[in-house]
Short mmCIF file of C-alpha atoms in Angstrom, two decimals:
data_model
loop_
_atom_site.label_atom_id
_atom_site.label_comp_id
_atom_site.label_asym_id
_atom_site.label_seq_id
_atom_site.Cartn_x
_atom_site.Cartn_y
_atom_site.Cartn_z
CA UNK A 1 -134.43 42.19 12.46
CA UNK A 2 -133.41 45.50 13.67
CA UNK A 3 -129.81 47.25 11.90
CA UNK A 4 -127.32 48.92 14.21
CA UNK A 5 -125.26 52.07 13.31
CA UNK A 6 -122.28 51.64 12.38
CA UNK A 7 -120.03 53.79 14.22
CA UNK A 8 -118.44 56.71 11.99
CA UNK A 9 -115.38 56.60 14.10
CA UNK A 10 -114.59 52.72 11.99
CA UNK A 11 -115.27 53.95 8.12
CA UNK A 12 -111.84 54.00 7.86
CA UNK A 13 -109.19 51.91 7.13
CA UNK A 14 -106.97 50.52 9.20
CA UNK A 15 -102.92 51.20 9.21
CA UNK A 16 -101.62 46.93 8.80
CA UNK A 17 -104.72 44.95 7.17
CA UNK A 18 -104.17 41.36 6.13
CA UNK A 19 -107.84 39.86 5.92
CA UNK A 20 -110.30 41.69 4.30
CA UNK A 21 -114.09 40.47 3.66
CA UNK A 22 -116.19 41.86 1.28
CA UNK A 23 -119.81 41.68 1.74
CA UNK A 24 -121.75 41.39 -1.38
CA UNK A 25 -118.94 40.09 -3.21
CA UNK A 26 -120.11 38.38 -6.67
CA UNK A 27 -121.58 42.12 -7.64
CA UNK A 28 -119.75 42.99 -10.91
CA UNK A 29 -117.39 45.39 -9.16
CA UNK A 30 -117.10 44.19 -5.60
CA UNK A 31 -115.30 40.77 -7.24
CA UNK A 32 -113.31 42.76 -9.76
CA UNK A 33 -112.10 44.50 -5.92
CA UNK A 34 -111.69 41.48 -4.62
CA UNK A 35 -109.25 40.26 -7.58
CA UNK A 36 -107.43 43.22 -7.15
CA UNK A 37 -107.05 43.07 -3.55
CA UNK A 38 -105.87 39.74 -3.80
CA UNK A 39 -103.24 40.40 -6.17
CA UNK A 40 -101.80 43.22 -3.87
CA UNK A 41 -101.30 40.71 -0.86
CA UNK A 42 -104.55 40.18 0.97
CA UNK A 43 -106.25 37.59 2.23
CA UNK A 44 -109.71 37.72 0.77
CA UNK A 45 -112.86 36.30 1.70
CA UNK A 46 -116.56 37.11 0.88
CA UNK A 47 -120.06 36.53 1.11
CA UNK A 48 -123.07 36.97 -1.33
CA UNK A 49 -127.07 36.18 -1.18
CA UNK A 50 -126.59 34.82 -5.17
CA UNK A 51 -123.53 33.03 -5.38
CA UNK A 52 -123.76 31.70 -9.15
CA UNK A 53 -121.78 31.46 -12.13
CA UNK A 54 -120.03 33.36 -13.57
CA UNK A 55 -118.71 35.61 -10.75
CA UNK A 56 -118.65 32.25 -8.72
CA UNK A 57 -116.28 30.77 -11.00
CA UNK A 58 -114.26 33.79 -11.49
CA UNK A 59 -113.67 33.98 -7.23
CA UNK A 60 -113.33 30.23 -7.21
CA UNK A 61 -110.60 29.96 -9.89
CA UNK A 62 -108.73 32.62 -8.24
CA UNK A 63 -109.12 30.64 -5.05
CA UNK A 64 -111.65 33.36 -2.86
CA UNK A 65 -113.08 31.84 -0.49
CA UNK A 66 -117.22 32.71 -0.84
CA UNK A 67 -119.80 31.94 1.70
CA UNK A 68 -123.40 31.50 0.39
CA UNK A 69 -125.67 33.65 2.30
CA UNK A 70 -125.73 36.45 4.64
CA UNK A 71 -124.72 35.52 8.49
CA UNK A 72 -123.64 36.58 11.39
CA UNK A 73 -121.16 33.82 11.86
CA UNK A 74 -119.53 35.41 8.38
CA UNK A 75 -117.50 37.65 10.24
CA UNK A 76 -116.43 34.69 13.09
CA UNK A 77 -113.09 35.28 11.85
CA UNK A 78 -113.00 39.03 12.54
CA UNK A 79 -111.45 40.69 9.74
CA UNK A 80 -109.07 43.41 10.19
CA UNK A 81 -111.72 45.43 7.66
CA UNK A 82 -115.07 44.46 5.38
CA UNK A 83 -116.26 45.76 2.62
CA UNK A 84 -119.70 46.59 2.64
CA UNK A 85 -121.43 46.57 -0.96
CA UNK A 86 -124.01 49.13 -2.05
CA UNK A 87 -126.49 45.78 -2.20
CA UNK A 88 -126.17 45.76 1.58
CA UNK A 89 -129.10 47.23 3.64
CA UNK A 90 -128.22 48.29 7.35
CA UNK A 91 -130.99 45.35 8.57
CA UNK A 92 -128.39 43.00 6.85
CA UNK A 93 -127.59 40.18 9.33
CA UNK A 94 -123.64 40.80 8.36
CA UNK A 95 -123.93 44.53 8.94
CA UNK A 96 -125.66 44.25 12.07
CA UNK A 97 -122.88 41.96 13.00
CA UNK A 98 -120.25 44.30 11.62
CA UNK A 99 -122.01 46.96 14.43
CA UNK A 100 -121.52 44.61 17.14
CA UNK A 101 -117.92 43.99 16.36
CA UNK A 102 -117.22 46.97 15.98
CA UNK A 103 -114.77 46.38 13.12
CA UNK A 104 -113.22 48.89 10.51
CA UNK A 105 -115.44 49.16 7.19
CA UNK A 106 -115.27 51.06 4.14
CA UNK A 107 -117.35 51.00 1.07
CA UNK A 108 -116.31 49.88 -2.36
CA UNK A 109 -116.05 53.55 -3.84
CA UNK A 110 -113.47 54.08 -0.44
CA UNK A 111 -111.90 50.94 -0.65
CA UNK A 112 -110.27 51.58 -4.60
CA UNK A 113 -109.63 55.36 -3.05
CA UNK A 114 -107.83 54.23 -0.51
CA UNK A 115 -105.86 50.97 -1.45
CA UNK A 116 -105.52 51.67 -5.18
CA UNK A 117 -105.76 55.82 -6.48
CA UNK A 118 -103.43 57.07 -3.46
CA UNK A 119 -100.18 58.39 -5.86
CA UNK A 120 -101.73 57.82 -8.77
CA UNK A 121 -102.93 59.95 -12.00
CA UNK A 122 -106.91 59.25 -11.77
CA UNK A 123 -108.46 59.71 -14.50
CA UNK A 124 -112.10 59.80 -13.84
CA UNK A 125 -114.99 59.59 -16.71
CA UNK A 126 -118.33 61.00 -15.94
CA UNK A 127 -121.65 61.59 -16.96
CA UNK A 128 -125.38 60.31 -17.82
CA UNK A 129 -124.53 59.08 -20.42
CA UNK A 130 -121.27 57.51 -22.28
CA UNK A 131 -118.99 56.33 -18.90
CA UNK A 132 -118.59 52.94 -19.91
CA UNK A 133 -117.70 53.49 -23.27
CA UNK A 134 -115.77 56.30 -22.50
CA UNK A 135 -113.63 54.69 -20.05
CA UNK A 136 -113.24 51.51 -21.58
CA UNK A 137 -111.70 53.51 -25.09
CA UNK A 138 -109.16 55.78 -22.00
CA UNK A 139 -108.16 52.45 -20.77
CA UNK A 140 -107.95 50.53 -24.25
CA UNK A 141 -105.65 53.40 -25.48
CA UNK A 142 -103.09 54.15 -23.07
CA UNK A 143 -102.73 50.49 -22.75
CA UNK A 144 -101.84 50.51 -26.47
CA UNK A 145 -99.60 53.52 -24.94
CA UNK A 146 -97.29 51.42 -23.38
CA UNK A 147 -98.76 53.66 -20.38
CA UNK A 148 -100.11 50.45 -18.19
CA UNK A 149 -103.14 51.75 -16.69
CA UNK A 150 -104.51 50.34 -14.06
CA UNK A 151 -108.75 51.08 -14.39
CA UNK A 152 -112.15 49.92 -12.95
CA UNK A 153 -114.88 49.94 -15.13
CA UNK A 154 -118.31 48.47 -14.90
CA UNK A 155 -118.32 46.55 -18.20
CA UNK A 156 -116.37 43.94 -19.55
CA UNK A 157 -113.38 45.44 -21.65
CA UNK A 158 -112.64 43.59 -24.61
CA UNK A 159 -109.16 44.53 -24.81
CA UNK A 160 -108.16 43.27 -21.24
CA UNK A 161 -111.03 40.56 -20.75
CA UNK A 162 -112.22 41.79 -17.78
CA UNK A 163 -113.45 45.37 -16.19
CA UNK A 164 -110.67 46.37 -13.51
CA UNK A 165 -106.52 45.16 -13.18
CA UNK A 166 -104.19 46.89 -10.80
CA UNK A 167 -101.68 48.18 -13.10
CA UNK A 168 -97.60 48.87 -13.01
CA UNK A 169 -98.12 52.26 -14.86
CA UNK A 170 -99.00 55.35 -13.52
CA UNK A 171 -102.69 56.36 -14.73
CA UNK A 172 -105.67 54.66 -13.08
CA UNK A 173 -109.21 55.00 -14.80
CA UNK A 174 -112.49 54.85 -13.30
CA UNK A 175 -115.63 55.15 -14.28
CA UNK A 176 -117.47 57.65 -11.87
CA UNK A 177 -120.44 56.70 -11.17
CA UNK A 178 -122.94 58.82 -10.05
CA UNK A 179 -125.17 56.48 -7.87
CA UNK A 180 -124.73 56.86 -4.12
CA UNK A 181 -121.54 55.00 -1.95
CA UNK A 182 -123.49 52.93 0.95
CA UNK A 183 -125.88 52.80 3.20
CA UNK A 184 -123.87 54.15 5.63
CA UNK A 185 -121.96 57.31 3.16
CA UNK A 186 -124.99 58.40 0.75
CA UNK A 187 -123.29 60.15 -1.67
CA UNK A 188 -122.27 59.89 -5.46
CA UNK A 189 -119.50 57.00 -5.53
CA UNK A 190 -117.32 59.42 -8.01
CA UNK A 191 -116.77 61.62 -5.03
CA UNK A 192 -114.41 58.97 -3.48
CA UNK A 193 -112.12 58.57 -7.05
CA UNK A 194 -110.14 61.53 -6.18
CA UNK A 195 -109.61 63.33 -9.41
CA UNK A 196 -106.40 64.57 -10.98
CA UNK A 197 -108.95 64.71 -14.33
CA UNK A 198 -111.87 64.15 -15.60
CA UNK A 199 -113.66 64.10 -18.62
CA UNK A 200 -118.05 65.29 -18.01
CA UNK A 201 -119.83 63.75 -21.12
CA UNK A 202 -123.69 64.56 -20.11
CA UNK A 203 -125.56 65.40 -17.21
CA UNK A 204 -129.81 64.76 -17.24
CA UNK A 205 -131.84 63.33 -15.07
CA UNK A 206 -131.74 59.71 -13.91
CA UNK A 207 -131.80 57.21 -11.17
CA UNK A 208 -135.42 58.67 -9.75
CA UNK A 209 -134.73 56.24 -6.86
CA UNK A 210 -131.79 58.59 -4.80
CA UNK A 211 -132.23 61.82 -6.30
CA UNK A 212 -135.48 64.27 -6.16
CA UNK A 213 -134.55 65.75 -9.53
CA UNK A 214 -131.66 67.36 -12.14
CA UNK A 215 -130.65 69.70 -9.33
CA UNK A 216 -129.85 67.13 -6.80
CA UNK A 217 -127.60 65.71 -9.58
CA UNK A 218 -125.75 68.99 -11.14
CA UNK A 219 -125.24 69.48 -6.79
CA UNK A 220 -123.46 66.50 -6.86
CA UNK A 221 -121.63 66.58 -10.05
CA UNK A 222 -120.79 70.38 -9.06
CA UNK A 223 -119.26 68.74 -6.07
CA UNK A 224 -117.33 65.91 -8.34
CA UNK A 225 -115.92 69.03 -10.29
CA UNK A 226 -114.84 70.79 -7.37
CA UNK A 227 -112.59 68.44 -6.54
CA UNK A 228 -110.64 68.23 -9.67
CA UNK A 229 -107.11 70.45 -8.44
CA UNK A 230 -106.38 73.37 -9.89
CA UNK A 231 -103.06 71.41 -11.28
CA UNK A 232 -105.59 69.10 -13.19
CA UNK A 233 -108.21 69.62 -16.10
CA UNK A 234 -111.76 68.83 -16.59
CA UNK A 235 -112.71 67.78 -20.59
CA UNK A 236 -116.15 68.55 -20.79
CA UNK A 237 -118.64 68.26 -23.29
CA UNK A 238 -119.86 71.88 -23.90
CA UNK A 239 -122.62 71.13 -26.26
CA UNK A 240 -125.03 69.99 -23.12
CA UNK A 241 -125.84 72.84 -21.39
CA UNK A 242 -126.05 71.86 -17.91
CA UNK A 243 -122.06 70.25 -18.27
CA UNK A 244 -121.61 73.52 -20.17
CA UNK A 245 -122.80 75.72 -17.08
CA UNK A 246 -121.15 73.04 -14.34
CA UNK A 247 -117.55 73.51 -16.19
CA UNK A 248 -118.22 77.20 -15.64
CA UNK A 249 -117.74 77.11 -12.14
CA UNK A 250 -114.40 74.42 -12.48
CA UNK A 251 -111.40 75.57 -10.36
CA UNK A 252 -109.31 73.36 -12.89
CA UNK A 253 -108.77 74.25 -16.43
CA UNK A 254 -111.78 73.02 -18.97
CA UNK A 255 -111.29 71.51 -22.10
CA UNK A 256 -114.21 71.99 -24.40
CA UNK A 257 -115.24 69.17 -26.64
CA UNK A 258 -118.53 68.93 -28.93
CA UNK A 259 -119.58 70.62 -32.13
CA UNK A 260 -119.69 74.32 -31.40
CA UNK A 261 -117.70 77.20 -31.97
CA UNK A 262 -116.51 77.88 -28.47
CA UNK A 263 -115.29 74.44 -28.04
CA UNK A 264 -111.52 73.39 -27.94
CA UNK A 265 -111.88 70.09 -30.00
CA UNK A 266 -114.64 69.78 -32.53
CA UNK A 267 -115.96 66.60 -34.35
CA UNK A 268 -116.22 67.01 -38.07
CA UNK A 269 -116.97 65.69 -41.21
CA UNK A 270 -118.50 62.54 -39.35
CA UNK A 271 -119.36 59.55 -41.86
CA UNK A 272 -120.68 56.37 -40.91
CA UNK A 273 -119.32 53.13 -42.48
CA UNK A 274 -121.11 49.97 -41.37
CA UNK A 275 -120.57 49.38 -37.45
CA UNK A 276 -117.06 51.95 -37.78
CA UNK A 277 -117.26 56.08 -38.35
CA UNK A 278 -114.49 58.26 -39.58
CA UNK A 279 -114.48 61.94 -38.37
CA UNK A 280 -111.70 65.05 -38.47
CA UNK A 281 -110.39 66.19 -35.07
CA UNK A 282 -110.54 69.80 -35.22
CA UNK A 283 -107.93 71.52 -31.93
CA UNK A 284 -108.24 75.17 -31.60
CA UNK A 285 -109.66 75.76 -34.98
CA UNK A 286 -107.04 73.67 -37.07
CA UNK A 287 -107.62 70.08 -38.25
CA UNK A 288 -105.25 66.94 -37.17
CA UNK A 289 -106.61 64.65 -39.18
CA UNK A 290 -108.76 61.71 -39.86
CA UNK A 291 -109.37 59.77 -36.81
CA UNK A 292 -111.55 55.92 -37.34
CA UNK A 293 -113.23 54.11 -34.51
CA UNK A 294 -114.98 50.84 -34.85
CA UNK A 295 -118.28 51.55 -33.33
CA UNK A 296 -121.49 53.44 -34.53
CA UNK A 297 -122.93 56.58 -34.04
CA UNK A 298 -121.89 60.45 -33.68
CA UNK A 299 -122.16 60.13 -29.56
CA UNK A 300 -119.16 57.48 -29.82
CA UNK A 301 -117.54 59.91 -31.94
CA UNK A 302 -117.80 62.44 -28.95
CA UNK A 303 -116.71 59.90 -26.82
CA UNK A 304 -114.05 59.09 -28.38
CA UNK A 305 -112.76 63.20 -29.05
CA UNK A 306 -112.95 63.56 -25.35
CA UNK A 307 -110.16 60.59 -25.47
CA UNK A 308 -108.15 62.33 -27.61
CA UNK A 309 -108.48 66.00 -25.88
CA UNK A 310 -107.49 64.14 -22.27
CA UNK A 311 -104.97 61.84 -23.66
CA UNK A 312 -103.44 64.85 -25.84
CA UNK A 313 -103.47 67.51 -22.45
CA UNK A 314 -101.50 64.58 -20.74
CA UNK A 315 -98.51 64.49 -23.45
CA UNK A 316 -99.64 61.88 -25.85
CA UNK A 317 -98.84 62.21 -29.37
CA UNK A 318 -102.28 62.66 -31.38
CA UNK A 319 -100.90 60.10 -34.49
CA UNK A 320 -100.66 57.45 -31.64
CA UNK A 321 -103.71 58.39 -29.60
CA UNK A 322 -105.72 57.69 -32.92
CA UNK A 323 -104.17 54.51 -33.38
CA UNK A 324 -105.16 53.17 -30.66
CA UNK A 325 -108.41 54.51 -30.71
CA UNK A 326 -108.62 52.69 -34.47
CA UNK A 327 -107.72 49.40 -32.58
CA UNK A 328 -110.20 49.52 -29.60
CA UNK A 329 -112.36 45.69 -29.18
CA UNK A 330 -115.54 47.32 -27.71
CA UNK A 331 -117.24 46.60 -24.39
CA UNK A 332 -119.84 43.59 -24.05
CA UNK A 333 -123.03 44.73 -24.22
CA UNK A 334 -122.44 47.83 -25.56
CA UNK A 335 -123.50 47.68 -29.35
CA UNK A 336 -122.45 44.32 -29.42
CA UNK A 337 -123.06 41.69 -31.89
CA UNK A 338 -124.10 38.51 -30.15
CA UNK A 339 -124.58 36.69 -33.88
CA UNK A 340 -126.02 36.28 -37.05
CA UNK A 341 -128.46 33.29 -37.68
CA UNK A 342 -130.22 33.03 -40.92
CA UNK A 343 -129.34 36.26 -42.03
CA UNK A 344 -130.44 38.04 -38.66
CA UNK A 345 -128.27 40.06 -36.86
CA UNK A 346 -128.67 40.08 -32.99
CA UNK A 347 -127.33 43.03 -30.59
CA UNK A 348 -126.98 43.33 -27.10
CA UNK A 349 -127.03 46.94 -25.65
CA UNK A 350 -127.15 48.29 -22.22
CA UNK A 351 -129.45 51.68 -23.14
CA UNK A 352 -132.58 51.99 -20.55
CA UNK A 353 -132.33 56.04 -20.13
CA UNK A 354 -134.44 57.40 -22.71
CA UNK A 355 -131.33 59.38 -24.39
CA UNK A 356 -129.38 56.41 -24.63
CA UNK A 357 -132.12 54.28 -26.65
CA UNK A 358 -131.87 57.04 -28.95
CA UNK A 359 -128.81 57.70 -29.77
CA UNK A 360 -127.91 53.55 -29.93
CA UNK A 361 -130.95 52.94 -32.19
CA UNK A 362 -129.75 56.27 -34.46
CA UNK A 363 -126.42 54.77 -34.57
CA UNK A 364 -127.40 51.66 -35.54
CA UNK A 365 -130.08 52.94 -37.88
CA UNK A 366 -127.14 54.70 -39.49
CA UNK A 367 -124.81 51.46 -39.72
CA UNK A 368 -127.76 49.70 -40.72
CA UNK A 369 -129.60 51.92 -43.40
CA UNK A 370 -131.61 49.54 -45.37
CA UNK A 371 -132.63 47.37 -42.93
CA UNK A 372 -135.41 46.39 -40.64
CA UNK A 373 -134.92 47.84 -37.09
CA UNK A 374 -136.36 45.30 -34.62
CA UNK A 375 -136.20 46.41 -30.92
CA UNK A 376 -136.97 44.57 -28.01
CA UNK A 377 -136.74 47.18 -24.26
CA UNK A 378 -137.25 45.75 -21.40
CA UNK A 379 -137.38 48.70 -18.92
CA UNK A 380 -135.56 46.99 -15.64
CA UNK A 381 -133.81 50.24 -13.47
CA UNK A 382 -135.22 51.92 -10.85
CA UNK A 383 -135.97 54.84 -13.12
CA UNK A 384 -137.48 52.89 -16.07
CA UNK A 385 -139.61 51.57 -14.63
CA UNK A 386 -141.45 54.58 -12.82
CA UNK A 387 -143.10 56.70 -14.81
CA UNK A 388 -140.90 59.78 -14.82
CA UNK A 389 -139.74 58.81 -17.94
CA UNK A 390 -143.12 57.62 -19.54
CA UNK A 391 -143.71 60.45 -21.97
CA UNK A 392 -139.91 60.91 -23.00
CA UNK A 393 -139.23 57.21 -23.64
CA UNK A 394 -142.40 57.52 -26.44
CA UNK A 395 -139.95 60.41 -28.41
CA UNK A 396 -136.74 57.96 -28.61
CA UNK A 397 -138.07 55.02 -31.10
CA UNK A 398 -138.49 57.14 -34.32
CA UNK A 399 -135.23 54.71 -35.65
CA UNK A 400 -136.87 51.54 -35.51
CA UNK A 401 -139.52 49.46 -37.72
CA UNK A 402 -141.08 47.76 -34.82
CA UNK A 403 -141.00 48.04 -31.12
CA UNK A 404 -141.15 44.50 -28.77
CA UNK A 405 -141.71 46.31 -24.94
CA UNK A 406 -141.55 43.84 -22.11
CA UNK A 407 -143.80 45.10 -19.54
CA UNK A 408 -141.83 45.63 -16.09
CA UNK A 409 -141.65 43.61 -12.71
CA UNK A 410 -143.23 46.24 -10.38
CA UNK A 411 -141.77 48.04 -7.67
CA UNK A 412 -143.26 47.01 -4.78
CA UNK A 413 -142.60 50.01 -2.81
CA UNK A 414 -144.98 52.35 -5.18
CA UNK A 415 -147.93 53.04 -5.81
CA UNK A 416 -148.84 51.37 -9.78
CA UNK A 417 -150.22 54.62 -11.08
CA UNK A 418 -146.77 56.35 -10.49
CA UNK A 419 -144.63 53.49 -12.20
CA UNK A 420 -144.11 52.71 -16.13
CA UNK A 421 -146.53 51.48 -18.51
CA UNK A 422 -145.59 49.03 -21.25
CA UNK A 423 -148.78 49.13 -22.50
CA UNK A 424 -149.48 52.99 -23.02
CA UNK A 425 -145.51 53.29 -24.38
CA UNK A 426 -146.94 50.70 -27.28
CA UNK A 427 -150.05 52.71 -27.67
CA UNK A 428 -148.04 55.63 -27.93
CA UNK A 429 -145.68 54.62 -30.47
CA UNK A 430 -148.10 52.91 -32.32
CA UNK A 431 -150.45 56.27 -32.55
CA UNK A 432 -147.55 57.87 -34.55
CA UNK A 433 -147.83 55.14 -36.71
CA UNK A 434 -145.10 52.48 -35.77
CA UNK A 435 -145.67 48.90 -35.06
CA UNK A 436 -145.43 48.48 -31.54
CA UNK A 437 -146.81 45.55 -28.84
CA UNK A 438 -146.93 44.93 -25.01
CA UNK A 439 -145.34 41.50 -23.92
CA UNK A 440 -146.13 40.19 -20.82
CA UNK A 441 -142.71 37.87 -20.50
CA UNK A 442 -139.48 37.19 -22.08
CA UNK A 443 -141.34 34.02 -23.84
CA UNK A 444 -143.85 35.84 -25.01
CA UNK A 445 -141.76 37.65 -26.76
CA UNK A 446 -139.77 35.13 -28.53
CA UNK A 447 -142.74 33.50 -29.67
CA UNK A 448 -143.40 36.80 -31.75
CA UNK A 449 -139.66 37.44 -33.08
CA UNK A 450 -140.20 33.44 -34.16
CA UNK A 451 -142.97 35.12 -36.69
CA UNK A 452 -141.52 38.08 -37.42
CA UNK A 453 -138.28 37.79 -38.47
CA UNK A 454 -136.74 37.19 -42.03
CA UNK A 455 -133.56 37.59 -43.28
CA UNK A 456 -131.78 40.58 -42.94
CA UNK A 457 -133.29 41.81 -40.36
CA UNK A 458 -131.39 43.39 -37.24
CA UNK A 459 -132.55 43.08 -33.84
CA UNK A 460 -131.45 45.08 -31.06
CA UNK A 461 -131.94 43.88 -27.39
CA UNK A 462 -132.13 46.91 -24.95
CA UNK A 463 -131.82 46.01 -21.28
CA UNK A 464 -129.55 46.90 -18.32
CA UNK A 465 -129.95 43.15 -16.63
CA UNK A 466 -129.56 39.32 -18.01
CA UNK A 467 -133.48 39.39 -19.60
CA UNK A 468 -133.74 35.59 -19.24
CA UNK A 469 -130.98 35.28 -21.05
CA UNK A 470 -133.53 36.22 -24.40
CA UNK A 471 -130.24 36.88 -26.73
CA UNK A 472 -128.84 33.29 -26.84
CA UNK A 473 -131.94 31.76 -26.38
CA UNK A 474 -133.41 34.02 -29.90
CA UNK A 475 -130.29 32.46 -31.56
CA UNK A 476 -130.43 29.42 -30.99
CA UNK A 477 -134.34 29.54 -32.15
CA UNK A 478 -133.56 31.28 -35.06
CA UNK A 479 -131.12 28.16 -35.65
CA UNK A 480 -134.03 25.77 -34.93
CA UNK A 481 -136.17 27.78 -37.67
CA UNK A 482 -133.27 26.99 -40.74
#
């Protein structure tokens, strides 16, 4: 099947819509859209190639209706506008359809811009590294504010149960994501969040798939920043260079965060405790006091300053700011403890860039001094699993007793001697002497965990997708071992 063009004349929307269709609804944030759509009035429908639990039953209990498959006949109804998700290729039966209608489309990114950030504070959180965290701990607080935010994040925020709500107040967070829009609008999704602020945590390279290399990204962040109004304020975290150089060029005010001397807010006196850390907020060279945040590691500690310097730059008392910081839930899958079973602890985290699986397994190495680091990666993105990241990913393990690497499902559209190697990564680690092994499936991994682990141990699961579900099916071996 052949796509049509879409015409650029319909990305917009239109003035009086009442039925809107999303296609490629039961992606994480295309259904948290549709919720919110829904609760502002629309009439929502939807369609999805994998209609399954649990974004099924989240659509069906709110009473969406979802058609199973991609088809023509989808769009029957004509919609006054669809949706089209970033899943959706232009040789997509509904797009082509959408072509021939010539109906009005936007993309998700433009769809929250239009219906949901227009007269509101957005408050958008950027970077490599830290966005879901980051946003998740913005949200968490000013809810604890009394503020109401409204926010769409792409994990699952403790605090609210759920990633996205509409809000009464007047503060919306997003996480901005750098990845591009559409098919149709290739560019960086953060470039539709219009910005009042922002807070830039890390920029490196990533997602080898859309962009050529780290200057095709700090382009497109430099853009992001550019749009931030002179009125607003960009928090930036000066000790990475390239955020350090981007700010530079910021036609907003910048407020530096990070460890050095030139920076605004400083993190101090950082001491782990278990799965919490207590650090000293340091503004403008005096002290404010102790701040405490349930979750490991000195990069959460960042995360969280940049919190504080936003929240504090928007009027917030810091004595409240912190305690609602103190009180934050987490987000699932970041750091998070799925159970114990006979004295072994499993995690669930979300690190696949190689910066991330460092600074997660240092954090937890710190919470966790004296005991047995077990990590299972599975590399599953785009970028982990070409070999751009092959040498840097066999720097990043140095925190953990033994290394379980899943090797990857292959991307058919390159060639095998440019994508990742499971194999070499466990030759690699195990050449600077740590015990690492090559799996060639999820069972063949739990088979080995079955033999190696004994109480006290802590194993750490790093993945950015399901992995057959290996987390609840390692507990409920590890029960079946008792």
């Amino acid at each position: 099947m052949s796509g049509r063009l879409l015409d650029p004349a319909l990305n917009r929307a239109p003035d009086h819509p009442r039925h809107i269709h999303l296609i490629g609804i039961c992606g994480t944030g295309m259904a948290a859209l549709a919720s919110m759509l829904q609760e502002r009035g629309y009439t929502v429908t939807g369609s999805d190639q994998n209609v399954y639990p649990p974004m099924s039953d989240f659509l069906a209990r709110l009473g969406i209706e979802v058609m199973s498959g991609y088809a023509a006949a989808n769009l029957a109804a004509r919609p006054d506008l669809v949706v089209v998700g970033n899943v959706v290729r232009i040789t997509n039966p509904e797009a082509v359809e959408l072509a021939r209608l010539g109906l009005p489309y936007l993309s998700m990114p433009q769809t929250l811009g239009h219906f949901f950030l227009e007269g509101k504070c957005s408050l958008v959180v950027a970077g490599t590294h830290g966005k879901t965290t980051t946003s998740s701990l913005l949200a968490t607080t000013l809810h604890r504010l009394g503020a109401g935010p409204g926010f769409m994040i792409g994990g699952l925020v403790e605090a609210f149960g759920r990633n996205a709500q509409v809000g009464e107040g007047s503060h919306f967070v997003v996480e901005g994501d750098e990845y591009d829009t559409a098919f149709f609008n290739k560019v960086s999704k953060f470039q539709h969040y219009r910005p009042n602020c922002a807070i830039l945590t890390s920029v490196e390279f990533d997602h080898a798939d859309i962009f050529p290399d780290l200057a095709a990204i700090e382009a497109s962040f430099a853009e992001f920043i550019g749009r931030i109004p002179p009125t607003g304020a960009l928090v930036a975290c000066l000790d990475d260079p390239v955020v350090a150089t981007l700010a530079g060029a910021a036609r907003c005010p910048v407020i530096g965060y990070g460890s050095g001397a030139d920076c605004e807010w400083q993190l101090a006196d950082l001491h782990a405790q278990g799965l919490s850390i207590e650090f000293t907020a340091v503004h403008r060279g005096q002290p404010l006091g102790r701040c405490t945040l349930p979750m490991p590691g000195r990069h959460n500690g960042l995360n969280a300053l940049a919190v504080i310097a936003l929240l504090h730059h928007l009027g917030f008392a810091f004595e409240a700011i912190v305690a609602g910081l103190a009180s934050f839930e987490g987000v699932k899958r970041r750091q998070q403890i799925r159970g114990v079973v006979r004295g072994v602890t499993v995690i669930d985290d979300f690190a696949h860039h190689p910066t991330a699986v460092r600074e997660t397994l240092h954090a937890l190495r710190l919470a966790w001094p004296e005991n047995r680091l077990i990590v299972v990666f599975e590399p599953r993105t785009n970028s982990s699993r070409r070999a751009v990241f092959q040498a840097e990913y066999a720097r990043v393990f140095s925190d953990a007793d033994q290394v379980l690497i899943r090797e990857h499902v292959p991307l058919d559209t390159l060639p095998m001697n440019e994508q990742f190697s499971s194999v070499r990564l466990a030759a690699d680690l195990a050449a600077q002497g740590l015990a690492a092994k090559a799996f060639p499936d999820t069972e063949a991994i739990l088979a080995a965990l079955d033999d190696r682990c004994r109480e006290g141990d802590v194993v750490v699961i790093l993945s950015n997708g399901g992995f057959d579900n290996i987390h609840e099916r390692l507990l409920a071996q590890l029960g079946r071992s008792a």
